[in-house]
Short mmCIF file of C-alpha atoms in Angstrom, two decimals:
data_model
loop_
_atom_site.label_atom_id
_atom_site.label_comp_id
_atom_site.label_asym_id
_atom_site.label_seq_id
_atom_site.Cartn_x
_atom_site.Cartn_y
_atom_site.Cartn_z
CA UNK A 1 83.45 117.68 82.37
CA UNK A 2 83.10 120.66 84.11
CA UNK A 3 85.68 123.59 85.95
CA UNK A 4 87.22 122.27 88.86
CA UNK A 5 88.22 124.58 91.80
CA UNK A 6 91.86 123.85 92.15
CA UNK A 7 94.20 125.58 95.51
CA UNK A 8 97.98 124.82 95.84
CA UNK A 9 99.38 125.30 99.56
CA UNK A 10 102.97 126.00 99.60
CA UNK A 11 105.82 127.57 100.10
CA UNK A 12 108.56 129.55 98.14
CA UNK A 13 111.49 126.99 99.39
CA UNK A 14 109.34 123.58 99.00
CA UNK A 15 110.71 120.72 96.38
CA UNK A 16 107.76 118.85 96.81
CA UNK A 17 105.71 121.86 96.39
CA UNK A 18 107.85 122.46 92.69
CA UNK A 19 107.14 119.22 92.00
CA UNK A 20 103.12 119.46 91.79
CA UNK A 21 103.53 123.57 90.60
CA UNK A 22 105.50 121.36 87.56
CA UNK A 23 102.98 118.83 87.46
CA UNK A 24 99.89 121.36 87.06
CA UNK A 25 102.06 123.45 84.41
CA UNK A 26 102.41 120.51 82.33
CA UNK A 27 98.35 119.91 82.31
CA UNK A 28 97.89 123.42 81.91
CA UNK A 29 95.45 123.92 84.51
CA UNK A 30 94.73 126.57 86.11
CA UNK A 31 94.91 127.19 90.16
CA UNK A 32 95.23 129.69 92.54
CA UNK A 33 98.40 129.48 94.85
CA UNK A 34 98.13 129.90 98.87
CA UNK A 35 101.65 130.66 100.40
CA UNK A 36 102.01 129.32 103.46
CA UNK A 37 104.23 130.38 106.56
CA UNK A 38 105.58 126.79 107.94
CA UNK A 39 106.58 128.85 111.42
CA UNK A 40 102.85 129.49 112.20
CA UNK A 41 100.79 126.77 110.40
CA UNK A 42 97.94 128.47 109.06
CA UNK A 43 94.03 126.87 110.27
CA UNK A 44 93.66 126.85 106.88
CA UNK A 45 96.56 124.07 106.58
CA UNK A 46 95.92 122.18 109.72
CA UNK A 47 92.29 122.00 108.38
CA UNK A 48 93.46 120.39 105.15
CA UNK A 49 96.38 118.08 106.14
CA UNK A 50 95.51 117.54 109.93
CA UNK A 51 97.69 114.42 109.45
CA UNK A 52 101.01 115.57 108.71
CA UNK A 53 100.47 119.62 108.93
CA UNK A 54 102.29 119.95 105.85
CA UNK A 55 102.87 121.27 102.52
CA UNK A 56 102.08 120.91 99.62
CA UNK A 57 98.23 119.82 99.79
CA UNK A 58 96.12 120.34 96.75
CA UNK A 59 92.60 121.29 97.36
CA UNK A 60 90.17 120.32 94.45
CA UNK A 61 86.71 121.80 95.09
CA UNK A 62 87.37 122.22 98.52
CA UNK A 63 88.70 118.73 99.01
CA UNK A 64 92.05 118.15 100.24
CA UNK A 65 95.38 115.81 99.04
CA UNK A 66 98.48 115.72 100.86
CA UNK A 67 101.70 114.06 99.70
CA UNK A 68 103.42 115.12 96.46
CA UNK A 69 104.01 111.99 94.91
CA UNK A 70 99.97 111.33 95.60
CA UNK A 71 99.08 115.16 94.10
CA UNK A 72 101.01 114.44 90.85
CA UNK A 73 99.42 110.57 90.48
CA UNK A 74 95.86 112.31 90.95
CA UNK A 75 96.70 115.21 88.45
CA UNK A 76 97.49 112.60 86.18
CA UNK A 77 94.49 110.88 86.68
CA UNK A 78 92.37 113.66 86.60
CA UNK A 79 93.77 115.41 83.61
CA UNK A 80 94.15 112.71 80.76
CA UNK A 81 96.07 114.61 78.31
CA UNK A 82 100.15 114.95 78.46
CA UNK A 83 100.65 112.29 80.33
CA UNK A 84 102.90 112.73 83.16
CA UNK A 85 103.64 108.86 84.19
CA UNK A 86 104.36 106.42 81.39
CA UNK A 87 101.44 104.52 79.72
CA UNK A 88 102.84 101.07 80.20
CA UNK A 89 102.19 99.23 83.36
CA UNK A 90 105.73 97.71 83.51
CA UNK A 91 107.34 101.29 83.41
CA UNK A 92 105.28 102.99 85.53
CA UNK A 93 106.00 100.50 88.32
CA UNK A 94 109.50 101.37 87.75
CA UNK A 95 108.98 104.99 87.74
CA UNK A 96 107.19 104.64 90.68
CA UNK A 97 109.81 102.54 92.61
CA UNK A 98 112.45 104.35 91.86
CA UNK A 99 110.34 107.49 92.90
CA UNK A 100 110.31 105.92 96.45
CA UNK A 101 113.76 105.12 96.39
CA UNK A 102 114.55 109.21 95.87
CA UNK A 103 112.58 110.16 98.50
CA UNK A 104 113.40 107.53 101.20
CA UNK A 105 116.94 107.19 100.27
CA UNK A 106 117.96 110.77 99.17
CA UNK A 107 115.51 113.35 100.20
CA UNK A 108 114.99 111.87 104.22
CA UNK A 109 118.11 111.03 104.57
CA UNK A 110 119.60 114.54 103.19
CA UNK A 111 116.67 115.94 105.60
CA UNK A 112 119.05 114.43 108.02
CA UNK A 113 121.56 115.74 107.30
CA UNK A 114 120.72 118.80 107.20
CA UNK A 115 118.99 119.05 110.61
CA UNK A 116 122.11 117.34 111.97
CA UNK A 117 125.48 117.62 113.62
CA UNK A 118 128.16 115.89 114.03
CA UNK A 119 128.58 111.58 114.20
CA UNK A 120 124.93 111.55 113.55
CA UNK A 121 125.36 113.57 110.08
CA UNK A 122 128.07 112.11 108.90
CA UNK A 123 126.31 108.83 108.74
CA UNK A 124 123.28 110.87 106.83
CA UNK A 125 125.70 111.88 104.16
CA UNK A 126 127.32 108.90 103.83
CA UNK A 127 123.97 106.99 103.15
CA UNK A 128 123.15 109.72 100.53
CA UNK A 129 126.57 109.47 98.93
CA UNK A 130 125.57 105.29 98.62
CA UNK A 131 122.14 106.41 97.75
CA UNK A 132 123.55 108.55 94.84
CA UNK A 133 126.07 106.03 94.02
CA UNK A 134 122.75 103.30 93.52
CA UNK A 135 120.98 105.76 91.40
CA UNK A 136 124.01 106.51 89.41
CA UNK A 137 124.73 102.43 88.77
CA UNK A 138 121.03 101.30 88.95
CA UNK A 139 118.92 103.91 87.96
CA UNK A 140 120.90 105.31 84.44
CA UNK A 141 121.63 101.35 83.05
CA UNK A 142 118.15 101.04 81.34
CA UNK A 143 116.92 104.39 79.58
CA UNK A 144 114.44 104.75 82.44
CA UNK A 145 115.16 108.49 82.95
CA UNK A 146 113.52 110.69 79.79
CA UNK A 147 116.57 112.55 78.38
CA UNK A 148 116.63 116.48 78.15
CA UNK A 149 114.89 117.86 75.49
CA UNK A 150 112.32 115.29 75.37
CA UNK A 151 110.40 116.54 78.40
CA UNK A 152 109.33 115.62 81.81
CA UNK A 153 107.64 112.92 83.32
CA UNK A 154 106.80 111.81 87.16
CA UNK A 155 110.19 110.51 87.85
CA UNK A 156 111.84 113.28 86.44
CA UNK A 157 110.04 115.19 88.34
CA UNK A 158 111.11 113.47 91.49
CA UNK A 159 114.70 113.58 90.97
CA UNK A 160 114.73 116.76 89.07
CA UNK A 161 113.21 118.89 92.01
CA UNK A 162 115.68 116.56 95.02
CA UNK A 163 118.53 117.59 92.49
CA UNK A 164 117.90 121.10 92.20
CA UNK A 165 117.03 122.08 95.61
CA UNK A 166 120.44 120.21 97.07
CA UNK A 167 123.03 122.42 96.18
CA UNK A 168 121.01 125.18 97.77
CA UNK A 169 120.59 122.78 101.40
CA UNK A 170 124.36 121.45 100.93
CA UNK A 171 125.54 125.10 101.05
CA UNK A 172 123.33 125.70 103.83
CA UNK A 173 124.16 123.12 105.92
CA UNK A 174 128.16 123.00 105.28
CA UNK A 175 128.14 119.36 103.77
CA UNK A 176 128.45 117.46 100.39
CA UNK A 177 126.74 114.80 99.24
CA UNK A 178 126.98 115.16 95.22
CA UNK A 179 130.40 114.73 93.81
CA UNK A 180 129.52 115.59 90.16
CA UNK A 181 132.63 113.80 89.42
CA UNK A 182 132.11 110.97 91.29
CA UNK A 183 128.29 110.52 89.73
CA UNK A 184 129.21 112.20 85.84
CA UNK A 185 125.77 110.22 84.75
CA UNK A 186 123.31 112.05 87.18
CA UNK A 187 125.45 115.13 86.40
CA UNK A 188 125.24 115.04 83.08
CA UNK A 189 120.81 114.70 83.21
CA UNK A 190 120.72 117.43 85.70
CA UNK A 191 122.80 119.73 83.59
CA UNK A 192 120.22 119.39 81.27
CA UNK A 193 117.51 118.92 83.22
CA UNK A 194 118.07 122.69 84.37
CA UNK A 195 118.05 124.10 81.27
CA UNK A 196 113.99 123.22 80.76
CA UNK A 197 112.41 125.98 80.75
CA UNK A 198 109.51 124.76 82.60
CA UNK A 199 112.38 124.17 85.45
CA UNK A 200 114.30 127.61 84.72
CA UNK A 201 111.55 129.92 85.27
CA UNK A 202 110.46 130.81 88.79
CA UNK A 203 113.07 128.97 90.57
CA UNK A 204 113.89 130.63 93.82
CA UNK A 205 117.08 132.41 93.94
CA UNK A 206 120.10 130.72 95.32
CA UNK A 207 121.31 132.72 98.18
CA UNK A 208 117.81 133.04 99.32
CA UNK A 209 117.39 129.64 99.41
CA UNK A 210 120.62 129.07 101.28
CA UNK A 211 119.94 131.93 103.59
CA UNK A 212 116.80 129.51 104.30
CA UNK A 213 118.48 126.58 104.90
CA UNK A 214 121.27 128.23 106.92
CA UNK A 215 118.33 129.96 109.06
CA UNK A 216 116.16 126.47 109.50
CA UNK A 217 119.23 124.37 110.62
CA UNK A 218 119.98 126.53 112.87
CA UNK A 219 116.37 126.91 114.31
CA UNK A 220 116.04 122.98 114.19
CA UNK A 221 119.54 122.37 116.11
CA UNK A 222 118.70 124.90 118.87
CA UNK A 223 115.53 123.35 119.75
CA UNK A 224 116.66 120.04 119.45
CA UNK A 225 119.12 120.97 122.79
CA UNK B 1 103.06 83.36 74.69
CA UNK B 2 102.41 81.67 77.99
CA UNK B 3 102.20 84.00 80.71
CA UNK B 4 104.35 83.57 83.34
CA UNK B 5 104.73 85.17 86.73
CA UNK B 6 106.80 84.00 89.63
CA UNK B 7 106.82 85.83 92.73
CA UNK B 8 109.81 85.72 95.31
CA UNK B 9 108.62 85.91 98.91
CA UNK B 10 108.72 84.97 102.19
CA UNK B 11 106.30 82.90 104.67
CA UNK B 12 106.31 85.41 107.64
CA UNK B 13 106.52 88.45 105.93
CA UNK B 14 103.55 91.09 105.43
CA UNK B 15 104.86 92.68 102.11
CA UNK B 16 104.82 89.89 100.45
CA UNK B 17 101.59 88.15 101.52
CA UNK B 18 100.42 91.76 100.51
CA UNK B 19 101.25 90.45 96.96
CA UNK B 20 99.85 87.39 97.33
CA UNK B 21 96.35 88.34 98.29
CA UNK B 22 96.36 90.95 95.19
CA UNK B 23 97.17 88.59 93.03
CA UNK B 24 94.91 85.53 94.44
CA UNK B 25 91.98 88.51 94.56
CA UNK B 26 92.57 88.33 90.84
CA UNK B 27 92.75 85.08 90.17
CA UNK B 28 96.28 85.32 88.74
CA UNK B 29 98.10 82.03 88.75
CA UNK B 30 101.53 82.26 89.94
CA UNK B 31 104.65 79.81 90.38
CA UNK B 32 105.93 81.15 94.44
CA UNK B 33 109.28 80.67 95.00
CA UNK B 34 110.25 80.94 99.11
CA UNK B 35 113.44 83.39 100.10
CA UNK B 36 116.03 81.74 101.36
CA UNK B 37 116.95 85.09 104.04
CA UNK B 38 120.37 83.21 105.09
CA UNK B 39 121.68 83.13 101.72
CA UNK B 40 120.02 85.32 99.47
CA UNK B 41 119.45 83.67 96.39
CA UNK B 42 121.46 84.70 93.65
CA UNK B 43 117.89 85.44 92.10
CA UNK B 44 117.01 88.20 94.41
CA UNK B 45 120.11 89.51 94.08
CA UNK B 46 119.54 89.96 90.45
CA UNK B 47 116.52 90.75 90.48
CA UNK B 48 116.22 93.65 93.29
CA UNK B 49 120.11 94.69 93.22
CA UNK B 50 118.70 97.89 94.71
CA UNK B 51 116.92 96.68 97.89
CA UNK B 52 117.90 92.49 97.85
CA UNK B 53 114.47 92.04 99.39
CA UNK B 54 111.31 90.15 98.85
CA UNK B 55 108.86 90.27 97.33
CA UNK B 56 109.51 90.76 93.90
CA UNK B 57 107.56 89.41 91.37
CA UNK B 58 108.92 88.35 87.66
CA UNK B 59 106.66 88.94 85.20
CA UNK B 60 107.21 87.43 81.79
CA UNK B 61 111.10 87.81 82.47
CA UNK B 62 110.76 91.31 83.90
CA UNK B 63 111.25 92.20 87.50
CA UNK B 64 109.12 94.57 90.06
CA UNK B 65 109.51 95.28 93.52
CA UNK B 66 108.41 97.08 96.25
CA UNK B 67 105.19 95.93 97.83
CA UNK B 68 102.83 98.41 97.12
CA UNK B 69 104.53 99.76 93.87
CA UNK B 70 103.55 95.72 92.54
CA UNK B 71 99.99 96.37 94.60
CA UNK B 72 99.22 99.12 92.22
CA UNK B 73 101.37 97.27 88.97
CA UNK B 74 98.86 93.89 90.01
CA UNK B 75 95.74 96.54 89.38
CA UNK B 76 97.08 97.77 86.28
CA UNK B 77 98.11 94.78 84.22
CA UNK B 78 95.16 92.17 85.22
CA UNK B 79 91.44 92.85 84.70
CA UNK B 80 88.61 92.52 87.29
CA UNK B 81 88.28 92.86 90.81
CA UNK B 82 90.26 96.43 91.03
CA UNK B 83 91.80 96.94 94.41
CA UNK B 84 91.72 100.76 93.63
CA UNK B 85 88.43 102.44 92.74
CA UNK B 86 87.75 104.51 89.31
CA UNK B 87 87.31 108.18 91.07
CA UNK B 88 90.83 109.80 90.70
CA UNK B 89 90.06 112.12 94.23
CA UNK B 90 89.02 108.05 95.91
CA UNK B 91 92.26 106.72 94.36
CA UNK B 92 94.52 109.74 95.97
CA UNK B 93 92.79 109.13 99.10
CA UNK B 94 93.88 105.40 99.36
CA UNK B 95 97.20 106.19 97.68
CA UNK B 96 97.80 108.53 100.90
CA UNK B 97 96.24 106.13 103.30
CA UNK B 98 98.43 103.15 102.45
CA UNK B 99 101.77 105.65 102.42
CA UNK B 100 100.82 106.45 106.08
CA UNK B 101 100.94 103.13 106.85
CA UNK B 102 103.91 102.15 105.18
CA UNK B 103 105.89 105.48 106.43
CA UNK B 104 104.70 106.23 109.78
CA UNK B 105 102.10 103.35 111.60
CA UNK B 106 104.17 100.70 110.98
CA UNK B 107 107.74 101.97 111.71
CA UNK B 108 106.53 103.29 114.60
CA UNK B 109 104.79 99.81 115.48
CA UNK B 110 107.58 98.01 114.91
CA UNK B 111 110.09 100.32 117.32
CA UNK B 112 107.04 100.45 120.12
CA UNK B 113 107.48 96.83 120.12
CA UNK B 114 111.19 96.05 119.11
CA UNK B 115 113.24 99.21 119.43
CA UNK B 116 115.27 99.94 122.31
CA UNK B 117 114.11 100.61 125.85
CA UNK B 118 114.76 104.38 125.48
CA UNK B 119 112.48 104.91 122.26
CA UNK B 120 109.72 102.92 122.76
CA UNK B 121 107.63 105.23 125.22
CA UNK B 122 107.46 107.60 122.42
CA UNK B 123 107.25 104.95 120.07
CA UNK B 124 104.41 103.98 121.74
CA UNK B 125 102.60 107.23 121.86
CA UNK B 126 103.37 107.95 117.94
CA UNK B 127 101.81 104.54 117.61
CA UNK B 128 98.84 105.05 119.31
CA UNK B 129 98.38 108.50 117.54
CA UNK B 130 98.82 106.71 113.88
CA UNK B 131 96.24 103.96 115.01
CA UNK B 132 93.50 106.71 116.15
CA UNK B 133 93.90 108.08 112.73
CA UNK B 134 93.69 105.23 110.98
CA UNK B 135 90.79 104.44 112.89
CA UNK B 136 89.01 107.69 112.37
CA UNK B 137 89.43 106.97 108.73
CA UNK B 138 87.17 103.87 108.49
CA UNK B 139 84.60 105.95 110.21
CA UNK B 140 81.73 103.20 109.71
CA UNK B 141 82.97 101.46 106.85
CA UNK B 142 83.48 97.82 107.19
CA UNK B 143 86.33 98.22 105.41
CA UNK B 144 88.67 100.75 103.64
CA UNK B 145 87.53 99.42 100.95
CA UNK B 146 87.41 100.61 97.54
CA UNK B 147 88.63 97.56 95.73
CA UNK B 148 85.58 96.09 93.09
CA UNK B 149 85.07 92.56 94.36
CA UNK B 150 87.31 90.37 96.32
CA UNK B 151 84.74 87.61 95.02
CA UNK B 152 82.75 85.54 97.26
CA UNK B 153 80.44 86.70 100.02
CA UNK B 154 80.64 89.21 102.77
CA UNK B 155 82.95 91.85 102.92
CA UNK B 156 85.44 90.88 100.08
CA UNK B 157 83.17 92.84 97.35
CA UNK B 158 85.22 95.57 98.27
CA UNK B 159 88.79 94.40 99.84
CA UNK B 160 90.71 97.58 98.90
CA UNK B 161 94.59 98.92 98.56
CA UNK B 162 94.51 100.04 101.87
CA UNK B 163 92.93 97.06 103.34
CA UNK B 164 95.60 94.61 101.86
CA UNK B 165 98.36 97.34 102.56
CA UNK B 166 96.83 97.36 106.71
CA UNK B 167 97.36 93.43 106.80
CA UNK B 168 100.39 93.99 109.14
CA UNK B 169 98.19 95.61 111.88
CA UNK B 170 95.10 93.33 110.97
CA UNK B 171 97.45 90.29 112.08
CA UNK B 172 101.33 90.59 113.01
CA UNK B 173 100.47 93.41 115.29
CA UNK B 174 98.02 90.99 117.86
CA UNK B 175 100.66 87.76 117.43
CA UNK B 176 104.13 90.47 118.22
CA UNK B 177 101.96 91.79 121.07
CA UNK B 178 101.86 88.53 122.68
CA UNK B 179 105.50 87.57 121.84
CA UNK B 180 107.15 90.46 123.56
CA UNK B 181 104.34 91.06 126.13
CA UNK B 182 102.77 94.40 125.18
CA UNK B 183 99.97 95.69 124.30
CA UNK B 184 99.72 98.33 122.02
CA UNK B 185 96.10 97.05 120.13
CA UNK B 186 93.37 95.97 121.40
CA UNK B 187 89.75 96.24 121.69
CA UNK B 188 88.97 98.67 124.14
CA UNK B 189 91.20 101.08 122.92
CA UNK B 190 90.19 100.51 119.34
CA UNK B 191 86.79 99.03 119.05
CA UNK B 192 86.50 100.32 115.10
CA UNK B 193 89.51 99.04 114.05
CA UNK B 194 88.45 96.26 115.92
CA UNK B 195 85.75 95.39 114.22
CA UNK B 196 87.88 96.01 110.58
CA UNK B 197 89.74 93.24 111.62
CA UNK B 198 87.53 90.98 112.28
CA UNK B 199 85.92 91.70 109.03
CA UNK B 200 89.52 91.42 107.15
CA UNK B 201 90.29 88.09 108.91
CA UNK B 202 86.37 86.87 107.90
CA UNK B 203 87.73 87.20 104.23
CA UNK B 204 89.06 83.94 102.47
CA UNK B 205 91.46 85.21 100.34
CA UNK B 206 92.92 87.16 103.54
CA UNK B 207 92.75 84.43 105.80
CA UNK B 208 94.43 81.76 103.55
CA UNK B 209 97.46 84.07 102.38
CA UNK B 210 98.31 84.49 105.82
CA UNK B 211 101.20 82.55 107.29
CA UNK B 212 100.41 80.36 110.37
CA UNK B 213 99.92 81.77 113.64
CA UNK B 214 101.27 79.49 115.88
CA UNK B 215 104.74 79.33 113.53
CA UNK B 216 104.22 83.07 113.33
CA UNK B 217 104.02 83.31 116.83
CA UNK B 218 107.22 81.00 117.47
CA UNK B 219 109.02 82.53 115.38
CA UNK B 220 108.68 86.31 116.95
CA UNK B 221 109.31 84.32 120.82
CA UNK B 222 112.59 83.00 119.55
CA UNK B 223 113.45 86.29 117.95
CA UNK B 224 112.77 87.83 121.50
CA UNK B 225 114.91 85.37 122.99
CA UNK B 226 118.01 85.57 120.79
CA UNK B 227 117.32 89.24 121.62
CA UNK B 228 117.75 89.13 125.42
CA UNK B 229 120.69 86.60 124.56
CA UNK B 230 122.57 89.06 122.89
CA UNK B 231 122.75 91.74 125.41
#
C-alpha cells in the first residue's frame, strides 16, 4: 500500500486532539501537525470541518475527518497493526459504549461546567460527580479498562485524555468534580495511567493549561451577558 | 450451541427499530421482547444499569446497548449485507454522519418541536441548519448508502448506517409535525431529502420495522395534550 499524506489540526490545550496525537503514536505513522488558533478559525479549518469548525480533523491525502472518536476508529482501520480497539466484537461494543458515555456524561457536561456560573453549574458538577460515580461502579466491575503497564487501547484513550485534562479545567474554573477519595478505583488507573510514557511526554504544562482555562471561562461568561 | 439473541425494545421508539431493521437486513432471527416504560422490567434494569433504556440486545447471555454502538456490533458479528462499507476513509465518513444526527439534528428536532416556547425559535433555526447539511450530504445519491445489500429490489442494495441511523427524520419527524402543528420538514424546503425518504420508506425491511402511523400519530396527540394539561 502506498504513503499516505497524513495532517493533524489542533491545538496545544485539546483532549480530543491528545487523543488522536496518541492514537497516531501508537501506529507509528508519521504526520505533519497544523496548530490552530480557535479565536480566529483558520480557512484552512472551516474548509475541512465546515460542520462543526472544530478541532481535531485529520486530513488524509487532502481529505478531511472530524470527530476524535471517528479519527481514532479510522486510524485503526487504516493501520492494521497494534490494534487500538479490541479484536472481539462483544468488547469493542463495550469499549465503544462506554466511550460515549465519557464524552456525553463527563466531558459535555464538565464543558458545562466550566463555561458556567452559578445554579446552572452546580447542576453540571453534580451530574459529573454521578457520572464519575457510574464509571467508578459500572465501568471498573468487569476488567474492561486495560491495566497500566499493559498499554493503551481506544477506551483508554477516552478516559485517559478526559482524566488528565480535568484537573487542569477544575483549577481553572474554581470547581471539583473528582474526589479521588470518593472514586479510589478511577484514581488508582489514572495514577498509573500517567505514568505511560506515551502519556508523560509532551503533555502541556499545568499552569499553562489553567491559565487557559481561567482565560476561556472568562471570555465565554462575558459574552454570554 | 444455539444462538440466541433477544432484543429489548419498544414499539414507538426510533433507536430501537434502528436495531430491528439491522438485524432483519441480516436475516438474524431474534426473540423481541416489548419495554414495559411504566415499570421497567427488572431485565432492563440489569441489563443497561447505566442508561435503563431500550434497546438492548442479549446476545448469547451478554448484553449491548446503545443504538448505534449495537448498529455497528450487528455489522461486526453477522456476515452479509454490511451496513458499513469496506473503505476505512467511507466508514469514517458515515461514522461522522450518523454522530451528527444522533448529537445535533435530532436534539435539536426534538426541542423545535417539544421544548419550551422560549427555545424553540432557535431550535428551529439549528434544525433547519442540521437538515440543509444533511441534505447537502446526499448530494444525488438515492441514499446514504454504503451498506452491501439490503436484499430485494430497488434501493435496499445499499441501505447504509446512516440511512437506518436517519429513520427518525425519514418518519417520526412528518407524524410529530402534524401532532403539534408545525412544520419544520417538508418538501419545498427540502426536495433532496425529500426524495431520500421516499426512497427509505419504498424499502421493505424499512417500511415493516416501522411502528404504525396512525398509533404513532395518537400517541404524540395525547402526549401534546397531557402537555397543555399540565401547565
Amino acid at each position: 500500500m502506498g504513503e499516505v499524506e497524513v495532517k493533524l489540526l489542533g491545538s496545544w490545550m485539546s483532549p480530543f486532539v491528545r487523543r488522536v496525537q496518541w492514537a497516531l503514536k501508537l501506529k507509528g505513522v508519521t504526520y505533519e501537525y497544523l496548530e490552530e488558533d480557535l479565536k480566529k478559525k483558520s480557512p484552512r479549518l472551516l474548509n475541512y470541518n465546515p460542520i462543526h469548525k472544530k478541532i481535531p480533523v485529520l486530513v488524509i491525502d487532502g481529505k478531511p475527518i472530524a470527530e476524535s472518536p471517528v479519527i481514532i476508529e479510522f486510524i485503526d482501520d487504516m493501520w492494521k497493526h497494534n490494534p487500538i480497539l479490541p479484536i472481539d466484537p462483544y468488547e469493542r461494543s463495550v469499549a465503544r459504549f462506554w466511550a460515549k458515555f465519557i464524552d456525553e456524561k463527563l466531558s459535555n457536561v464538565v464543558r458545562m461546567a466550566l463555561f458556567s456560573e452559578g445554579e446552572e453549574q452546580e447542576k453540571a458538577v453534580k451530574e459529573s460527580i454521578e457520572s464519575f460515580e457510574i464509571v467508578e461502579r459500572e465501568l471498573f466491575k468487569e476488567k474492561t479498562l486495560i491495566g497500566a503497564g499493559e498499554g493503551i487501547g481506544y477506551l483508554e484513550i477516552i478516559l485517559g485524555s478526559f482524566c488528565t485534562w480535568l484537573p487542569a479545567i477544575e483549577e481553572g474554573a474554581g470547581f471539583k468534580v473528582f474526589d479521588s477519595n470518593k472514586f479510589p478505583l478511577v484514581n488508582k488507573w489514572m495514577t498509573d495511567f500517567l505514568e505511560l510514557s506515551i502519556v508523560k511526554e509532551d503533555l502541556p504544562p499545568r499552569d499553562r493549561l489553567v491559565s487557559y482555562f481561567q482565560q476561556i471561562r472568562h471570555f465565554v461568561l462575558a459574552t454570554k451577558k | 450451541m444455539a444462538e440466541e439473541v433477544k432484543l429489548f425494545g419498544l414499539w414507538g421508539s426510533p433507536f430501537s427499530r434502528r436495531v430491528e431493521i439491522a438485524l432483519k437486513i441480516k436475516g438474524v432471527k431474534y426473540e423481541y421482547i416489548e419495554d414495559d416504560l411504566q415499570n421497567k422490567s427488572a431485565l432492563l434494569l440489569k441489563y443497561n444499569p447505566v442508561h435503563k433504556k431500550v434497546p438492548v440486545l442479549l446476545h448469547n447471555g451478554k448484553p449491548i446497548a446503545e443504538s448505534l454502538v449495537l448498529l455497528e456490533y450487528i455489522d461486526e458479528t453477522w456476515e452479509g449485507n454490511p451496513n458499513l462499507p469496506p473503505d476505512p476513509y467511507e466508514r469514517a465518513q458515515a461514522r461522522f454522519w450518523a454522530k451528527f444526527i444522533d448529537e445535533k439534528c435530532l436534539p435539536a428536532l426534538w426541542k423545535a418541536l417539544f421544548g419550551e416556547e422560549s427555545e424553540q425559535e432557535k431550535a428551529m433555526e439549528e434544525a433547519l441548519q442540521n437538515l440543509k447539511m444533511l441534505e447537502k450530504e446526499l448530494k444525488d445519491k438515492r441514499l446514504f448508502g454504503g451498506g452491501g445489500g439490503g436484499g430485494g429490489g430497488g434501493g435496499e442494495e445499499s441501505i447504509g448506517l446512516v440511512d437506518i441511523a436517519a429513520n427518525f427524520i425519514a418518519y417520526w419527524v412528518g407524524i410529530i409535525q402534524e401532532a403539534v402543528g408545525a412544520e419544520i420538514l417538508n418538501r419545498e424546503r427540502f426536495p433532496v431529502l425529500y426524495k431520500w425518504i421516499d426512497e427509505l420508506l419504498s424499502c421493505s425491511v424499512i417500511r415493516e420495522n416501522l411502528p404504525p402511523r396512525d398509533k404513532m400519530l395518537a400517541y404524540f396527540i395525547s402526549r401534546v395534550q397531557a402537555a397543555k394539561a399540565s401547565k
